[in-house]
mmCIF file of C-alpha atoms (C1' of nucleotides) in Angstrom:
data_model
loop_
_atom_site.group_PDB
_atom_site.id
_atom_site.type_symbol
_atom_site.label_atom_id
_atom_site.label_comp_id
_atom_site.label_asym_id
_atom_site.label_seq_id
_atom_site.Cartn_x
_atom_site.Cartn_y
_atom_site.Cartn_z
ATOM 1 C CA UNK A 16 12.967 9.053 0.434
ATOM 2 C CA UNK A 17 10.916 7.889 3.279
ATOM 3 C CA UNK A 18 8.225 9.620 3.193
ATOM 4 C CA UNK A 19 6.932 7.458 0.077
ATOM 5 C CA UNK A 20 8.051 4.599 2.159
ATOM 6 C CA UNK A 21 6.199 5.475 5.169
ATOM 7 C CA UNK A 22 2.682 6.002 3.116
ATOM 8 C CA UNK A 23 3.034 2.364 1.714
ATOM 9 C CA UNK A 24 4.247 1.527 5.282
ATOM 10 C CA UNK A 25 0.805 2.698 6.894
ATOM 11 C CA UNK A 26 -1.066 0.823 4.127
ATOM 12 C CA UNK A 27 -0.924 -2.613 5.728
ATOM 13 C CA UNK A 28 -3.423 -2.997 8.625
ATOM 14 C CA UNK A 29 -1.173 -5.273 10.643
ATOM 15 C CA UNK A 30 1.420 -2.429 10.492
ATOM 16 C CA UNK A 31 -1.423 0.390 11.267
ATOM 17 C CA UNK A 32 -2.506 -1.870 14.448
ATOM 18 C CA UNK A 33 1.492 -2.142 15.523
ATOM 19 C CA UNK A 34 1.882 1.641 15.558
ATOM 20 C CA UNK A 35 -1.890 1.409 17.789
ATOM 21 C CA UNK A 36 -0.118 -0.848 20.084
ATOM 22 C CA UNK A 37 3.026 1.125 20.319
ATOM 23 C CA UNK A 38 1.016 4.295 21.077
ATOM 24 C CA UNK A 39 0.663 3.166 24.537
ATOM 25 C CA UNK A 40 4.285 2.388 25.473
ATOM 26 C CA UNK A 41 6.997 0.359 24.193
ATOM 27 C CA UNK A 42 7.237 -3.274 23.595
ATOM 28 C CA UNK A 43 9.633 -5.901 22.690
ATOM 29 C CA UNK A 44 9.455 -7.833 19.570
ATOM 30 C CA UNK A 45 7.627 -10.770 21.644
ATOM 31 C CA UNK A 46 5.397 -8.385 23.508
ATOM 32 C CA UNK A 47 3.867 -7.416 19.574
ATOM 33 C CA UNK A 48 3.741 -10.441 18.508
ATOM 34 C CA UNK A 49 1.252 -11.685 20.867
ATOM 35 C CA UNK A 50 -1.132 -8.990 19.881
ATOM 36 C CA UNK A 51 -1.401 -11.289 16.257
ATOM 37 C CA UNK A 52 -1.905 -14.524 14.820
ATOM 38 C CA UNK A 53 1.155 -14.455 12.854
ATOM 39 C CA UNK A 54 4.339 -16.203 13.037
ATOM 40 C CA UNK A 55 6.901 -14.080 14.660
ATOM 41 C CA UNK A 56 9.029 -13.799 11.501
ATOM 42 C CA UNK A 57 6.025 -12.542 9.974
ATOM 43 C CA UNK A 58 5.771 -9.637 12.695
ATOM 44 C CA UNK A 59 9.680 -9.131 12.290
ATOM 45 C CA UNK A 60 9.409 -8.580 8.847
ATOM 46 C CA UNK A 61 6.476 -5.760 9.185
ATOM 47 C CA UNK A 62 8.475 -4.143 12.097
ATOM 48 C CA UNK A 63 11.360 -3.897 9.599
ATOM 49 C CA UNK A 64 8.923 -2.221 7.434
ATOM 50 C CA UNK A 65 8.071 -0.101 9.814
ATOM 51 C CA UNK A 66 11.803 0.687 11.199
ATOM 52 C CA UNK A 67 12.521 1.359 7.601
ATOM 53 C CA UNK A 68 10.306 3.978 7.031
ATOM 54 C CA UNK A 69 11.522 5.396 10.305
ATOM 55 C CA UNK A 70 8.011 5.563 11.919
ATOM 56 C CA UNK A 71 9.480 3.461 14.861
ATOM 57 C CA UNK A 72 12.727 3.170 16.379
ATOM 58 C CA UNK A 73 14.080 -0.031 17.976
ATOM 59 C CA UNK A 74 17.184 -0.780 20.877
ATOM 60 C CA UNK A 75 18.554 -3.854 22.368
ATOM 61 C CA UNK A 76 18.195 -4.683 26.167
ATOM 62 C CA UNK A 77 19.266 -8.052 26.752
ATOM 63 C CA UNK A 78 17.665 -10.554 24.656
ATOM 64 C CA UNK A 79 15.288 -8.688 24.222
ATOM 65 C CA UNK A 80 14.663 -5.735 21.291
ATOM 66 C CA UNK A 81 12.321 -2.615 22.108
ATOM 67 C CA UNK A 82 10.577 -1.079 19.336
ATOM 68 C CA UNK A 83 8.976 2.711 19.944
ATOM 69 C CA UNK A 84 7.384 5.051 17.977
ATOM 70 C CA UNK A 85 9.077 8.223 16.399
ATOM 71 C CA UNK A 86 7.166 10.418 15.409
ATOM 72 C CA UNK A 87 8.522 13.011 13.323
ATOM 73 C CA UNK A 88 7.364 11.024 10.224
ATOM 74 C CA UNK A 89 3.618 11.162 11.330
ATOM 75 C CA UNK A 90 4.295 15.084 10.785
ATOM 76 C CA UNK A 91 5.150 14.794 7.411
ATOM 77 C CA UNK A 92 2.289 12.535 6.548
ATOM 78 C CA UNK A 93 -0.152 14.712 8.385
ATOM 79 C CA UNK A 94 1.565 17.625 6.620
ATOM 80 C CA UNK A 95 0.313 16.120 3.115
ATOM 81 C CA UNK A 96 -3.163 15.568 4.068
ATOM 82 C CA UNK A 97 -3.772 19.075 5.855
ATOM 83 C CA UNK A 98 -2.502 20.342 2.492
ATOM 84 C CA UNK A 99 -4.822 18.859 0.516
ATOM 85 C CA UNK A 100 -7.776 19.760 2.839
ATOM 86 C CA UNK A 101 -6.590 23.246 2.491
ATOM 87 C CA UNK A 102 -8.938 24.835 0.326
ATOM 88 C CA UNK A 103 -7.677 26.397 -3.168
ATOM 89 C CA UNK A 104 -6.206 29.935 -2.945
ATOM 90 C CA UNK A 105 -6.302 29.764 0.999
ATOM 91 C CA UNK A 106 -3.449 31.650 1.758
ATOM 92 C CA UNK A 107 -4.091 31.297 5.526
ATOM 93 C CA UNK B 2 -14.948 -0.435 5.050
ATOM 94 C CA UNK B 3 -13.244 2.374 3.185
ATOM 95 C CA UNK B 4 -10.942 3.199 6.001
ATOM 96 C CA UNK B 5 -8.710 0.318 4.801
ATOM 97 C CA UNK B 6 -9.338 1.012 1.099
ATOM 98 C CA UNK B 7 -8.334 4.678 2.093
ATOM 99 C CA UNK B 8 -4.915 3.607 3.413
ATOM 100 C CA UNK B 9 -4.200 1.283 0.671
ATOM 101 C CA UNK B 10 -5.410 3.759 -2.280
ATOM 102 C CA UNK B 11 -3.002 6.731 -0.711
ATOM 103 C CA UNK B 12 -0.561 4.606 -0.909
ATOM 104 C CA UNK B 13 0.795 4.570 -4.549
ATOM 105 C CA UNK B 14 2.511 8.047 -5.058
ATOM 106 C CA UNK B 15 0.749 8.077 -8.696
ATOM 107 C CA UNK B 16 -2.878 8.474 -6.910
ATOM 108 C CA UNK B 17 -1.425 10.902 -4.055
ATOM 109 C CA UNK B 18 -0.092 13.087 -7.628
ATOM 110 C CA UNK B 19 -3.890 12.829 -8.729
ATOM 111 C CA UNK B 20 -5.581 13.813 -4.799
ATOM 112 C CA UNK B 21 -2.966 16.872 -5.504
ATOM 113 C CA UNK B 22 -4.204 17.879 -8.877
ATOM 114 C CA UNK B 23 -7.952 17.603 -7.925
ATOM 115 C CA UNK B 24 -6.989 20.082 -4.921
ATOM 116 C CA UNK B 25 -6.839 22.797 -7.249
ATOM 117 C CA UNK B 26 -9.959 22.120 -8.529
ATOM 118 C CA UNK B 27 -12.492 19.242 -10.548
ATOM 119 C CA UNK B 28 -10.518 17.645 -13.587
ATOM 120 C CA UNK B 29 -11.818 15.477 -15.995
ATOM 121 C CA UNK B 30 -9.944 11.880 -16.790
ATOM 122 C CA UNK B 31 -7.992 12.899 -19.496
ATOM 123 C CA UNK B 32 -6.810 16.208 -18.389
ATOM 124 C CA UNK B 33 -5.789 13.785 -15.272
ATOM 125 C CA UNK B 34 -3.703 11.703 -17.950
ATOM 126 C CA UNK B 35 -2.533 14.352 -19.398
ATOM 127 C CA UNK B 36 -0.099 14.693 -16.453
ATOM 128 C CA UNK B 37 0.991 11.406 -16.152
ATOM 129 C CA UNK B 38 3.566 8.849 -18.732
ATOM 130 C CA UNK B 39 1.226 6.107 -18.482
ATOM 131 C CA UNK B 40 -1.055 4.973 -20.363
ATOM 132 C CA UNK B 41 -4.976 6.343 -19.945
ATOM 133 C CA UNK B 42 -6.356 2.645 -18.799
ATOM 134 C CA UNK B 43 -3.771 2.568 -15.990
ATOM 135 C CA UNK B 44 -5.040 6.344 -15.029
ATOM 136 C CA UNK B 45 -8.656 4.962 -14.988
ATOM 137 C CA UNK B 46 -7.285 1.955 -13.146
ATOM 138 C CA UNK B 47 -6.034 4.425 -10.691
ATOM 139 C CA UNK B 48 -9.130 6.374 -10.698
ATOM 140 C CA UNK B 49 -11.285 3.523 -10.262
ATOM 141 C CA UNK B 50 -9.588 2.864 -6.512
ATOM 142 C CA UNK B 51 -9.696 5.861 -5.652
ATOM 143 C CA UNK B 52 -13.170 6.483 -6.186
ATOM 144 C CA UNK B 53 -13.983 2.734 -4.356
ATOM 145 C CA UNK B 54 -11.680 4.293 -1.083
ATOM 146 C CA UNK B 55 -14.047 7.595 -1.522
ATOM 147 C CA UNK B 56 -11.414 9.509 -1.684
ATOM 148 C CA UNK B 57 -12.675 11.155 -5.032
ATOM 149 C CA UNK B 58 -16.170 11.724 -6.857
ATOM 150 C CA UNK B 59 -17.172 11.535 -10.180
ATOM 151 C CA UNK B 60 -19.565 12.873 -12.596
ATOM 152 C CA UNK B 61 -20.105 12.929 -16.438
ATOM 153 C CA UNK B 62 -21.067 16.090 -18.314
ATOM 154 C CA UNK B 63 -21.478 14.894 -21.984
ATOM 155 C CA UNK B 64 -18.514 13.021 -23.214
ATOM 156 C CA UNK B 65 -16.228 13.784 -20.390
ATOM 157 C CA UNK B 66 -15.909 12.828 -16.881
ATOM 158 C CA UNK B 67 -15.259 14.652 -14.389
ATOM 159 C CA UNK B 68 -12.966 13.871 -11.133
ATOM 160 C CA UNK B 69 -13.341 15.839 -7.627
ATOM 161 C CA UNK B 70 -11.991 15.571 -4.115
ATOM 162 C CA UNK B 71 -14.046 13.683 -1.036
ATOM 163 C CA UNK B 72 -12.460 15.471 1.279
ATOM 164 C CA UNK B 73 -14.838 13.545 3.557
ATOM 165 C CA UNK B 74 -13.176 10.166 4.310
ATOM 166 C CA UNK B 75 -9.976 12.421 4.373
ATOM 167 C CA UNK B 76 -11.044 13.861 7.922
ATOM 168 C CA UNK B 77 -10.778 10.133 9.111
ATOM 169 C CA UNK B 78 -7.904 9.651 8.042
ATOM 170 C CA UNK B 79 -6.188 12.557 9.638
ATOM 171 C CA UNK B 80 -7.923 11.266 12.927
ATOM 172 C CA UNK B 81 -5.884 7.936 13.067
ATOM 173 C CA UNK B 82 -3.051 10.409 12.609
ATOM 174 C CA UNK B 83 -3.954 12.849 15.401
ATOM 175 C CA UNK B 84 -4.762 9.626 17.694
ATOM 176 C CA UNK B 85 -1.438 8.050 17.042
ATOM 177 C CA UNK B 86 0.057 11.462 18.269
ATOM 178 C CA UNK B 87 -1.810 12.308 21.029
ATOM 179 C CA UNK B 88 0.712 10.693 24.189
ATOM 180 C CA UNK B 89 -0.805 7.920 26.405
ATOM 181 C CA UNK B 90 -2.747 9.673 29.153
ATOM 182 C CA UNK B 91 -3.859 12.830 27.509
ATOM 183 C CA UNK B 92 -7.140 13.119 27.745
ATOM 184 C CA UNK B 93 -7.597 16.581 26.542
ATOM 185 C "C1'" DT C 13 -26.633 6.294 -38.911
ATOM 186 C "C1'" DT C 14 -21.685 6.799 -39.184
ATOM 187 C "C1'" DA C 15 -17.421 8.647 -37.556
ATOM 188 C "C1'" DA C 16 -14.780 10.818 -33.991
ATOM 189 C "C1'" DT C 17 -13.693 11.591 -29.178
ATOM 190 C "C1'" DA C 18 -13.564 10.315 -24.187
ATOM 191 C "C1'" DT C 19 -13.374 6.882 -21.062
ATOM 192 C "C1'" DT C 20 -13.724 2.304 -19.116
ATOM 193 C "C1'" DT C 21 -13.400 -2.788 -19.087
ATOM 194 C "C1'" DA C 22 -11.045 -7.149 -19.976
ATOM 195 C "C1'" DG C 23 -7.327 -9.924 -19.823
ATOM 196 C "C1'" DA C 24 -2.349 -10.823 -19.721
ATOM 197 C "C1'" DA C 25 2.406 -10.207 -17.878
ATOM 198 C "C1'" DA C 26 5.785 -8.518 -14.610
ATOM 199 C "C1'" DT C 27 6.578 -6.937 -10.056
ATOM 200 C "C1'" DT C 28 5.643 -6.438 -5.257
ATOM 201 C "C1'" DT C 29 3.786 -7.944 -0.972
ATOM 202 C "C1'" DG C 30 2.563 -10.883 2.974
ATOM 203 C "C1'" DT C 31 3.086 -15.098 5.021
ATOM 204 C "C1'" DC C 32 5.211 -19.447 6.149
ATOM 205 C "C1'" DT C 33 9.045 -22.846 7.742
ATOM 206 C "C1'" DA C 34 13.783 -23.624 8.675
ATOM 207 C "C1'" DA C 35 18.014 -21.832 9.939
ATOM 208 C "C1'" DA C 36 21.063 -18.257 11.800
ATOM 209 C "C1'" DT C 37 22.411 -14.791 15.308
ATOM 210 C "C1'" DA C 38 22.504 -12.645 19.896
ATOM 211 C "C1'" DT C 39 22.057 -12.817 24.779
ATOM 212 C "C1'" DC C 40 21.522 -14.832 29.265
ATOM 213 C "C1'" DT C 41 22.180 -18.385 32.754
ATOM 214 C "C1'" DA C 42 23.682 -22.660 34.679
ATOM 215 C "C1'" DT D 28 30.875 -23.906 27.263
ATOM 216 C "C1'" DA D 29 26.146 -25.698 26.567
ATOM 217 C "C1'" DG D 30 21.367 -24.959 26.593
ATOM 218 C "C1'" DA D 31 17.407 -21.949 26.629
ATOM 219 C "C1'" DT D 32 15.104 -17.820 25.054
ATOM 220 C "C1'" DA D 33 14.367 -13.779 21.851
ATOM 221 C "C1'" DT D 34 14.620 -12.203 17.487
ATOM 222 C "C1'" DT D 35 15.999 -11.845 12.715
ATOM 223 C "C1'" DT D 36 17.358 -13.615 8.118
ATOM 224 C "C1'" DA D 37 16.760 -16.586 4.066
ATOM 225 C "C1'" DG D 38 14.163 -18.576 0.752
ATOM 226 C "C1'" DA D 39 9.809 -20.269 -1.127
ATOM 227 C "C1'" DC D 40 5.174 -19.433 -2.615
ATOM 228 C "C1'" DA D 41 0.499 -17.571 -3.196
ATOM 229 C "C1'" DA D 42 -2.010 -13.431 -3.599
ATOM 230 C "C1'" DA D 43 -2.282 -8.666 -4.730
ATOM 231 C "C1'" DT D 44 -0.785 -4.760 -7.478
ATOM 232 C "C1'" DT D 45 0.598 -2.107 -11.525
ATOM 233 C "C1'" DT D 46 0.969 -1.602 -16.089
ATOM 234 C "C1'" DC D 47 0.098 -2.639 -20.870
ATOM 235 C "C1'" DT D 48 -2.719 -3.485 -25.372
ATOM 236 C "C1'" DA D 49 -7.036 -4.420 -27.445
ATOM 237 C "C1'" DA D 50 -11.788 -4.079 -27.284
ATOM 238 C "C1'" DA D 51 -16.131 -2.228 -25.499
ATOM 239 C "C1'" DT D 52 -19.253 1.612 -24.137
ATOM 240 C "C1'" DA D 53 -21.059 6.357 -24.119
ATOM 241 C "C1'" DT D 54 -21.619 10.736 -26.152
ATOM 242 C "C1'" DT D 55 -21.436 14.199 -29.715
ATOM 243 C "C1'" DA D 56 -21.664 15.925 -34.294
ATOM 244 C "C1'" DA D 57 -21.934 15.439 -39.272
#
DNA sequence: TTAATATTTAGAAATTTGTCTAAATATCTA
DNA sequence: TAGATATTTAGACAAATTTCTAAATATTAA
């Protein structure tokens, strides 16, 4: 079900710019939110988003929560666009 | 300014259904319709964002009109993808 | 020109989304 | 245990999205 989930995750640009960030290493919850002019809730609420589509994965240390990519889901959604690239009645 | 549009358009699974059946080749708006339970305004609706995003092209030959893929913005799309994947130091 | 077909535009209604503030929860340290 | 810090949850609200029906536009054919 999450692959529907992750397409309308990817469609916010706050979202997009918190996988960007993420890219480089992990970060705590704080650590992203500094990147934005948001409220922190606001930032929770589009890594929850993001956790829910299961394009990142998050862990406790302390007080503090880590959030890091997983990328298995960017497969999938790569998947769909290479097939629709692929031209009709390539077999290849 | 399409990149944006691009994300947000691919996001409803109704437009990804209509990229798919242009893959196969140019169809015009009602044969589009003709695969979906709404109603043919909403299917234009849909068509209508999809062509701002530049994700599809269209033309009229008499009464109809027809719909076709733009596979351009596509390719830029699938580079935010790659770059997301590529890990943090790779500079191949 | 009139009627039929194909498609879009306009406008309304219901749902979803993004953001905020206030409050709750979890952890650490004194 | 109490206070400080990090983060999430709850609830409200405005804006955006999706869908519908009715009407408008464009083209073809009689």
């Amino acid at each position: 079900m999450s692959f529907n989930e992750a397409f309308k995750a990817i469609a916010d640009p706050n979202r997009r710019k918190i996988l960007s960030l993420l890219k480089k290493g992990d970060l705590t919850a704080g650590e992203i939110a500094e990147h934005f002019d948001m409220q922190k809730p606001s930032v929770s609420h589009h890594l929850k988003i993001l956790k829910q589509a299961d394009l990142v994965e998050d862990r406790r240390v302390g007080q503090h929560i880590y959030y890091s990519l997983n990328t298995t889901v960017f497969q999938d959604l790569m998947s769909w666009f290479y097939d629709i690239l692929q031209k009709e009645g390539d077999e290849s």
